Amino acid sequence: GGVFVGSAALMHLVTKLLPPTVFLYSNIPSLNAFTASSPLSVISPSTSLALNMLTPRTPLQVQLEIKDPVDPTALVQSRAILDELLAAAADNKRSSVNPKALISIARRLSDIPPASSSYTVSSAQCKEAFDSLSDEDRRSLLNIHARVKSFADAQRGSVVDVEVDIPGGKAGHTVSPCRGTSSW
């Protein structure tokens, strides 16, 4: 006999629960694509087509592939930009941004116009740019601002000192700025 399975996830679950003598079949193309990597196949009584089945795998048979989320080329390029940006400024402190390098990089990456000598924009320039937008674009920006501000306010409000009474005393934590962290 055969068991009709309506989704790949359900089929995977059923293969784990049914005895090996039960045949699983499907006439759903997306399910067939999901199961195509299996070497085992059965004949579907409803379609007379040979379809592949899932091959059960143990956790030890599954390899965990952890990919670096940052493209290696992008990482090299961004490090070079940071090195250029943080190169010794007039005060010889590597930790400070070199303003001339910032302007140079911003021009090279087309973040500011080639003739610009400043990376700051005045409030008046911001208002002028905002006022020049269409009504729809202004509404979009205001809606985006409201959503981001709402989440940021809630997030900031969640990071607070806490102290509660417990049997025998009090328990809690404090939120304090620090230069470094460690874990043990």
Coordinates of N, CA and C in Angstrom, one line a residue:
G1 N 0.8 -1.2 0.0 CA 0.0 0.0 0.0 C 0.9 1.2 0.0
G2 N 0.3 2.4 -0.2 CA 1.0 3.7 -0.3 C 0.4 4.7 0.7
V3 N 1.1 5.6 1.1 CA 0.7 6.7 1.9 C 0.9 8.0 1.2
F4 N -0.1 8.8 1.0 CA 0.1 10.1 0.3 C 0.6 11.1 1.3
V5 N 1.6 11.8 1.0 CA 2.2 12.8 1.9 C 2.1 14.2 1.2
G6 N 1.5 15.2 1.9 CA 1.2 16.5 1.2 C 2.3 17.5 1.3
S7 N 3.4 17.3 2.0 CA 4.4 18.3 2.1 C 5.7 17.6 2.4
A8 N 6.8 18.3 2.0 CA 8.2 17.7 2.2 C 8.4 17.5 3.7
A9 N 8.0 18.5 4.5 CA 8.3 18.4 6.0 C 7.5 17.2 6.6
L10 N 6.2 17.1 6.1 CA 5.4 16.0 6.6 C 6.0 14.6 6.1
M11 N 6.5 14.6 4.9 CA 7.1 13.4 4.4 C 8.3 13.0 5.2
H12 N 9.1 14.0 5.5 CA 10.3 13.7 6.3 C 9.9 13.1 7.7
L13 N 8.9 13.7 8.3 CA 8.4 13.2 9.6 C 7.8 11.8 9.5
V14 N 7.1 11.5 8.4 CA 6.5 10.2 8.2 C 7.5 9.2 8.0
T15 N 8.6 9.5 7.3 CA 9.7 8.5 7.1 C 10.3 8.1 8.4
K16 N 10.3 9.0 9.3 CA 10.9 8.7 10.6 C 10.0 7.8 11.5
L17 N 8.6 7.9 11.2 CA 7.7 7.3 12.1 C 7.2 5.9 11.6
L18 N 7.1 5.8 10.2 CA 6.5 4.6 9.7 C 7.6 3.4 9.6
P19 N 7.1 2.2 9.6 CA 8.0 1.1 9.5 C 8.6 1.1 8.0
P20 N 9.7 0.5 7.8 CA 10.4 0.5 6.5 C 9.6 -0.1 5.4
T21 N 8.6 -1.0 5.7 CA 7.8 -1.7 4.7 C 6.7 -0.8 4.1
V22 N 6.5 0.4 4.6 CA 5.4 1.3 4.1 C 6.0 2.1 3.0
F23 N 5.4 2.2 1.9 CA 5.8 3.0 0.7 C 5.3 4.4 0.8
L24 N 6.2 5.3 0.5 CA 5.7 6.7 0.5 C 5.8 7.2 -0.9
Y25 N 4.8 7.9 -1.4 CA 4.8 8.4 -2.7 C 4.1 9.7 -2.8
S26 N 4.3 10.5 -3.9 CA 3.7 11.8 -4.0 C 3.6 12.1 -5.5
N27 N 2.6 12.9 -5.9 CA 2.5 13.4 -7.2 C 2.7 14.9 -7.2
I28 N 3.3 15.4 -6.2 CA 3.5 16.9 -6.1 C 4.9 17.2 -6.6
P29 N 5.1 18.0 -7.7 CA 6.4 18.2 -8.3 C 7.4 18.8 -7.3
S30 N 7.0 19.7 -6.4 CA 7.9 20.4 -5.5 C 8.4 19.3 -4.5
L31 N 7.5 18.4 -4.1 CA 8.0 17.3 -3.2 C 9.0 16.4 -3.8
N32 N 8.7 16.1 -5.1 CA 9.7 15.3 -5.8 C 11.0 15.9 -5.9
A33 N 11.0 17.2 -6.2 CA 12.3 17.9 -6.2 C 13.0 17.9 -4.9
F34 N 12.3 18.0 -3.8 CA 12.8 17.9 -2.5 C 13.5 16.6 -2.2
T35 N 12.9 15.5 -2.7 CA 13.4 14.2 -2.4 C 14.3 13.6 -3.5
A36 N 14.6 14.4 -4.5 CA 15.3 13.9 -5.7 C 16.8 13.4 -5.3
S37 N 17.3 13.8 -4.2 CA 18.7 13.4 -3.9 C 18.8 12.0 -3.4
S38 N 17.7 11.4 -3.1 CA 17.7 10.1 -2.5 C 17.9 9.0 -3.5
P39 N 18.8 8.0 -3.3 CA 18.9 6.9 -4.2 C 17.8 5.9 -4.3
L40 N 16.9 5.9 -3.3 CA 15.8 5.0 -3.2 C 14.6 5.6 -4.0
S41 N 13.9 4.7 -4.7 CA 12.7 5.2 -5.4 C 11.6 4.1 -5.3
V42 N 10.4 4.6 -5.4 CA 9.2 3.7 -5.4 C 8.3 4.0 -6.5
I43 N 7.4 3.1 -6.9 CA 6.5 3.4 -7.9 C 5.2 3.8 -7.2
S44 N 4.7 5.0 -7.6 CA 3.5 5.5 -7.1 C 2.3 4.8 -7.7
P45 N 1.4 4.2 -6.9 CA 0.2 3.6 -7.4 C -0.7 4.6 -8.1
S46 N -0.7 5.8 -7.7 CA -1.7 6.8 -8.3 C -1.2 7.3 -9.6
T47 N 0.1 7.4 -9.8 CA 0.7 8.0 -11.0 C 1.5 7.1 -11.9
S48 N 1.8 5.9 -11.4 CA 2.7 4.9 -12.1 C 4.1 5.6 -12.4
L49 N 4.5 6.6 -11.7 CA 5.8 7.2 -12.0 C 6.8 6.8 -10.9
A50 N 8.0 6.6 -11.3 CA 9.1 6.3 -10.3 C 9.5 7.6 -9.6
L51 N 9.4 7.6 -8.3 CA 9.7 8.9 -7.6 C 10.8 8.5 -6.5
N52 N 11.6 9.4 -6.2 CA 12.6 9.2 -5.2 C 12.0 9.4 -3.8
M53 N 12.6 8.7 -2.9 CA 12.2 8.9 -1.5 C 13.3 9.5 -0.7
L54 N 12.9 10.0 0.5 CA 13.9 10.6 1.4 C 14.8 9.5 1.9
T55 N 16.1 9.7 2.1 CA 16.9 8.7 2.7 C 17.1 9.2 4.2
P56 N 16.7 8.3 5.1 CA 16.8 8.7 6.5 C 18.3 8.9 6.9
R57 N 18.6 10.0 7.6 CA 20.0 10.3 8.0 C 20.0 10.5 9.5
T58 N 21.1 10.0 10.1 CA 21.3 10.2 11.6 C 21.9 11.6 11.7
P59 N 21.9 12.1 12.9 CA 22.6 13.4 13.2 C 24.0 13.4 12.8
L60 N 24.7 12.2 13.0 CA 26.1 12.1 12.7 C 26.4 12.1 11.2
Q61 N 25.4 11.8 10.4 CA 25.6 11.8 9.0 C 25.4 13.1 8.4
V62 N 24.9 14.1 9.1 CA 24.6 15.4 8.6 C 25.8 16.3 8.9
Q63 N 26.4 16.9 7.9 CA 27.5 17.8 8.2 C 27.0 19.2 8.4
L64 N 27.6 19.8 9.4 CA 27.2 21.2 9.7 C 28.2 22.1 8.9
E65 N 27.6 22.9 8.0 CA 28.5 23.8 7.3 C 28.2 25.2 7.7
I66 N 29.2 25.8 8.4 CA 29.1 27.2 8.9 C 29.9 28.1 7.9
K67 N 29.1 28.9 7.2 CA 29.8 29.8 6.3 C 30.0 31.2 6.9
D68 N 31.1 31.8 6.6 CA 31.4 33.1 7.1 C 30.4 34.1 6.4
P69 N 29.7 34.9 7.2 CA 28.7 35.7 6.6 C 29.3 36.9 5.8
V70 N 30.6 37.1 6.0 CA 31.2 38.3 5.3 C 32.0 37.7 4.1
D71 N 31.8 38.3 2.9 CA 32.5 37.9 1.7 C 34.0 38.3 2.0
P72 N 34.9 37.3 1.7 CA 36.3 37.6 2.0 C 36.9 38.8 1.3
T73 N 36.5 39.1 0.0 CA 36.9 40.2 -0.7 C 36.4 41.5 0.0
A74 N 35.1 41.5 0.4 CA 34.6 42.7 1.0 C 35.3 43.0 2.4
L75 N 35.7 41.9 3.1 CA 36.4 42.1 4.3 C 37.8 42.7 4.1
V76 N 38.5 42.2 3.1 CA 39.8 42.8 2.7 C 39.7 44.3 2.4
Q77 N 38.7 44.6 1.5 CA 38.5 46.0 1.1 C 38.1 46.9 2.3
S78 N 37.2 46.4 3.1 CA 36.8 47.2 4.3 C 37.9 47.5 5.2
R79 N 38.8 46.4 5.4 CA 39.9 46.6 6.3 C 40.9 47.7 5.8
A80 N 41.1 47.6 4.4 CA 42.0 48.6 3.8 C 41.4 50.0 4.0
I81 N 40.1 50.2 3.8 CA 39.5 51.5 4.0 C 39.6 52.0 5.5
L82 N 39.4 51.1 6.4 CA 39.6 51.4 7.8 C 41.0 51.8 8.1
D83 N 42.0 51.0 7.6 CA 43.4 51.4 7.8 C 43.7 52.7 7.3
E84 N 43.2 53.1 6.1 CA 43.4 54.4 5.5 C 42.7 55.5 6.3
L85 N 41.5 55.2 6.8 CA 40.8 56.1 7.6 C 41.4 56.4 9.0
L86 N 41.9 55.4 9.6 CA 42.5 55.5 10.9 C 44.0 55.7 10.9
A87 N 44.6 55.9 9.7 CA 46.0 56.2 9.6 C 46.4 57.4 10.5
A88 N 47.6 57.4 10.9 CA 48.0 58.5 11.9 C 47.5 59.8 11.4
A89 N 46.7 60.4 12.2 CA 46.3 61.8 12.0 C 47.3 62.8 12.5
A90 N 47.0 64.0 12.5 CA 47.9 65.0 12.9 C 48.4 64.8 14.4
D91 N 47.5 64.2 15.2 CA 47.9 64.0 16.6 C 48.6 62.6 16.8
N92 N 48.9 61.9 15.7 CA 49.5 60.6 15.8 C 48.8 59.6 16.6
K93 N 47.5 59.7 16.8 CA 46.7 58.7 17.5 C 45.9 57.9 16.4
R94 N 46.3 56.7 16.4 CA 45.6 55.8 15.4 C 44.1 55.6 15.7
S95 N 43.7 55.8 16.9 CA 42.3 55.6 17.2 C 41.4 56.7 16.7
S96 N 41.9 57.8 16.2 CA 41.0 58.9 15.7 C 41.0 58.9 14.2
V97 N 39.9 59.3 13.7 CA 39.7 59.3 12.2 C 40.4 60.5 11.6
N98 N 41.1 60.3 10.6 CA 41.8 61.4 9.9 C 40.8 62.1 9.0
P99 N 40.5 63.3 9.3 CA 39.4 64.0 8.5 C 39.8 64.1 7.0
K100 N 41.1 64.3 6.7 CA 41.4 64.4 5.2 C 41.2 63.1 4.6
A101 N 41.6 62.0 5.3 CA 41.3 60.7 4.7 C 39.9 60.4 4.5
L102 N 39.0 60.9 5.5 CA 37.6 60.7 5.4 C 37.0 61.3 4.1
I103 N 37.5 62.6 3.9 CA 37.0 63.3 2.7 C 37.5 62.6 1.4
S104 N 38.7 62.2 1.4 CA 39.3 61.5 0.2 C 38.5 60.2 -0.1
I105 N 38.3 59.4 1.0 CA 37.6 58.1 0.8 C 36.1 58.4 0.3
A106 N 35.5 59.3 1.0 CA 34.1 59.7 0.6 C 34.0 60.1 -0.9
R107 N 34.9 60.9 -1.3 CA 35.0 61.3 -2.8 C 35.2 60.1 -3.6
R108 N 36.1 59.2 -3.3 CA 36.5 58.1 -4.1 C 35.3 57.1 -4.2
L109 N 34.5 57.0 -3.2 CA 33.4 56.1 -3.1 C 32.1 56.8 -3.6
S110 N 32.2 58.0 -4.0 CA 31.1 58.8 -4.5 C 30.0 59.0 -3.4
D111 N 30.4 59.1 -2.2 CA 29.5 59.4 -1.1 C 29.3 60.9 -0.9
I112 N 30.2 61.7 -1.4 CA 30.1 63.1 -1.5 C 30.6 63.6 -2.8
P113 N 30.1 64.8 -3.3 CA 30.5 65.3 -4.6 C 32.0 65.5 -4.7
P114 N 32.6 65.4 -5.8 CA 34.1 65.5 -6.0 C 34.6 66.9 -5.5
A115 N 33.8 67.9 -5.6 CA 34.3 69.3 -5.2 C 34.0 69.5 -3.7
S116 N 33.3 68.7 -3.0 CA 33.0 68.9 -1.7 C 34.2 68.8 -0.8
S117 N 34.3 69.7 0.2 CA 35.4 69.7 1.2 C 34.9 69.4 2.6
S118 N 33.6 69.0 2.7 CA 33.0 68.8 4.0 C 32.2 67.5 4.0
Y119 N 32.2 66.8 5.0 CA 31.3 65.6 5.1 C 30.1 65.8 6.1
T120 N 29.9 67.1 6.4 CA 28.7 67.4 7.2 C 27.7 68.2 6.4
V121 N 26.5 68.0 6.8 CA 25.4 68.7 6.2 C 24.6 69.5 7.2
S122 N 24.4 70.7 6.9 CA 23.7 71.6 7.9 C 22.2 71.2 8.1
S123 N 21.6 71.7 9.2 CA 20.2 71.4 9.4 C 19.4 72.1 8.3
A124 N 19.8 73.3 7.8 CA 19.1 74.0 6.7 C 19.2 73.2 5.4
Q125 N 20.3 72.5 5.2 CA 20.4 71.7 4.0 C 19.6 70.5 4.1
C126 N 19.5 69.9 5.2 CA 18.6 68.7 5.4 C 17.2 69.1 5.2
K127 N 16.7 70.2 5.8 CA 15.3 70.7 5.7 C 15.0 70.9 4.2
E128 N 15.9 71.6 3.5 CA 15.7 71.9 2.1 C 15.6 70.6 1.3
A129 N 16.4 69.6 1.6 CA 16.3 68.4 0.8 C 15.0 67.6 1.2
F130 N 14.6 67.6 2.4 CA 13.4 67.0 2.8 C 12.2 67.7 2.2
D131 N 12.2 69.0 2.2 CA 11.1 69.8 1.6 C 11.0 69.6 0.1
S132 N 12.1 69.2 -0.5 CA 12.0 69.1 -2.0 C 11.5 67.7 -2.4
L133 N 11.3 66.8 -1.5 CA 10.7 65.5 -1.8 C 9.3 65.5 -2.1
S134 N 8.8 64.5 -2.8 CA 7.3 64.4 -3.1 C 6.6 64.1 -1.7
D135 N 5.3 64.3 -1.7 CA 4.5 64.1 -0.5 C 4.7 62.6 -0.1
E136 N 4.6 61.7 -1.1 CA 4.7 60.3 -0.8 C 6.1 59.9 -0.2
D137 N 7.2 60.5 -0.7 CA 8.5 60.2 -0.2 C 8.7 60.8 1.2
R138 N 8.1 62.0 1.5 CA 8.2 62.6 2.8 C 7.4 61.7 3.8
R139 N 6.2 61.2 3.4 CA 5.4 60.4 4.3 C 6.2 59.1 4.6
S140 N 6.8 58.5 3.6 CA 7.6 57.3 3.8 C 8.7 57.5 4.8
L141 N 9.4 58.6 4.6 CA 10.5 58.9 5.6 C 10.0 59.1 7.0
L142 N 8.9 59.8 7.1 CA 8.3 60.1 8.4 C 7.8 58.7 9.1
N143 N 7.2 57.9 8.3 CA 6.8 56.6 8.8 C 8.0 55.7 9.2
I144 N 9.0 55.7 8.4 CA 10.2 54.9 8.7 C 10.8 55.5 10.0
H145 N 10.9 56.8 10.1 CA 11.5 57.4 11.4 C 10.7 57.0 12.6
A146 N 9.3 57.0 12.5 CA 8.5 56.7 13.6 C 8.7 55.2 14.0
R147 N 8.8 54.3 13.0 CA 9.0 52.9 13.4 C 10.3 52.6 14.0
V148 N 11.4 53.2 13.5 CA 12.7 53.1 14.0 C 12.8 53.7 15.4
K149 N 12.2 54.9 15.6 CA 12.3 55.5 16.9 C 11.5 54.7 17.9
S150 N 10.3 54.2 17.5 CA 9.5 53.4 18.5 C 10.3 52.2 19.0
F151 N 11.0 51.5 18.1 CA 11.7 50.3 18.5 C 13.0 50.7 19.3
A152 N 13.7 51.8 18.9 CA 14.9 52.2 19.6 C 14.5 52.6 21.0
D153 N 13.4 53.3 21.2 CA 12.9 53.8 22.5 C 12.6 52.5 23.4
A154 N 11.9 51.6 22.8 CA 11.6 50.3 23.6 C 12.9 49.6 23.9
Q155 N 13.8 49.5 23.0 CA 15.0 48.8 23.2 C 15.9 49.5 24.3
R156 N 16.0 50.8 24.2 CA 16.7 51.5 25.2 C 16.1 51.4 26.6
G157 N 14.7 51.4 26.6 CA 14.0 51.2 27.9 C 14.2 49.9 28.5
S158 N 14.6 48.9 27.7 CA 14.7 47.5 28.3 C 16.1 47.3 29.0
V159 N 17.0 48.2 28.8 CA 18.4 48.1 29.4 C 18.4 49.0 30.6
V160 N 17.9 48.4 31.7 CA 17.9 49.2 33.0 C 18.4 48.4 34.1
D161 N 18.7 49.0 35.2 CA 19.1 48.3 36.4 C 17.8 47.6 36.9
V162 N 18.0 46.5 37.5 CA 16.9 45.7 38.1 C 17.2 45.2 39.5
E163 N 16.3 45.3 40.4 CA 16.5 44.8 41.7 C 15.1 44.2 42.2
V164 N 15.1 43.0 42.6 CA 13.8 42.4 43.1 C 14.1 41.8 44.4
D165 N 13.0 41.8 45.2 CA 13.1 41.1 46.5 C 13.0 39.6 46.3
I166 N 13.8 38.8 47.0 CA 13.8 37.4 47.0 C 13.9 36.9 48.4
P167 N 13.4 35.7 48.7 CA 13.6 35.2 50.1 C 15.0 35.3 50.5
G168 N 15.2 36.0 51.6 CA 16.6 36.1 52.1 C 17.4 37.3 51.6
G169 N 16.8 38.1 50.8 CA 17.5 39.3 50.3 C 17.0 39.9 49.0
K170 N 17.9 40.3 48.2 CA 17.6 40.9 46.9 C 18.4 40.3 45.8
A171 N 17.9 40.4 44.6 CA 18.7 39.9 43.4 C 18.5 41.0 42.4
G172 N 19.5 41.1 41.5 CA 19.4 42.1 40.5 C 20.6 42.2 39.6
H173 N 20.6 43.2 38.8 CA 21.8 43.6 38.0 C 21.8 45.1 37.8
T174 N 23.0 45.5 37.4 CA 23.1 46.9 37.0 C 23.7 47.0 35.6
V175 N 23.4 48.1 34.9 CA 23.9 48.3 33.6 C 24.9 49.4 33.7
S176 N 26.1 49.1 33.3 CA 27.2 50.0 33.5 C 28.1 50.0 32.2
P177 N 28.6 51.2 31.8 CA 29.5 51.2 30.6 C 30.8 50.5 31.0
C178 N 31.4 49.9 30.1 CA 32.7 49.3 30.4 C 33.6 49.3 29.1
R179 N 34.9 49.2 29.2 CA 35.8 49.2 28.1 C 35.9 47.8 27.5
G180 N 35.7 46.8 28.2 CA 35.9 45.4 27.7 C 35.0 44.4 28.4
T181 N 34.9 43.3 27.9 CA 34.0 42.3 28.5 C 34.8 41.0 28.4
S182 N 34.3 40.0 29.2 CA 34.9 38.7 29.2 C 33.8 37.7 29.6
S183 N 34.0 36.5 29.3 CA 33.0 35.5 29.6 C 33.7 34.3 30.2
W184 N 33.1 33.6 31.2 CA 33.7 32.5 31.8 C 32.6 31.5 32.1

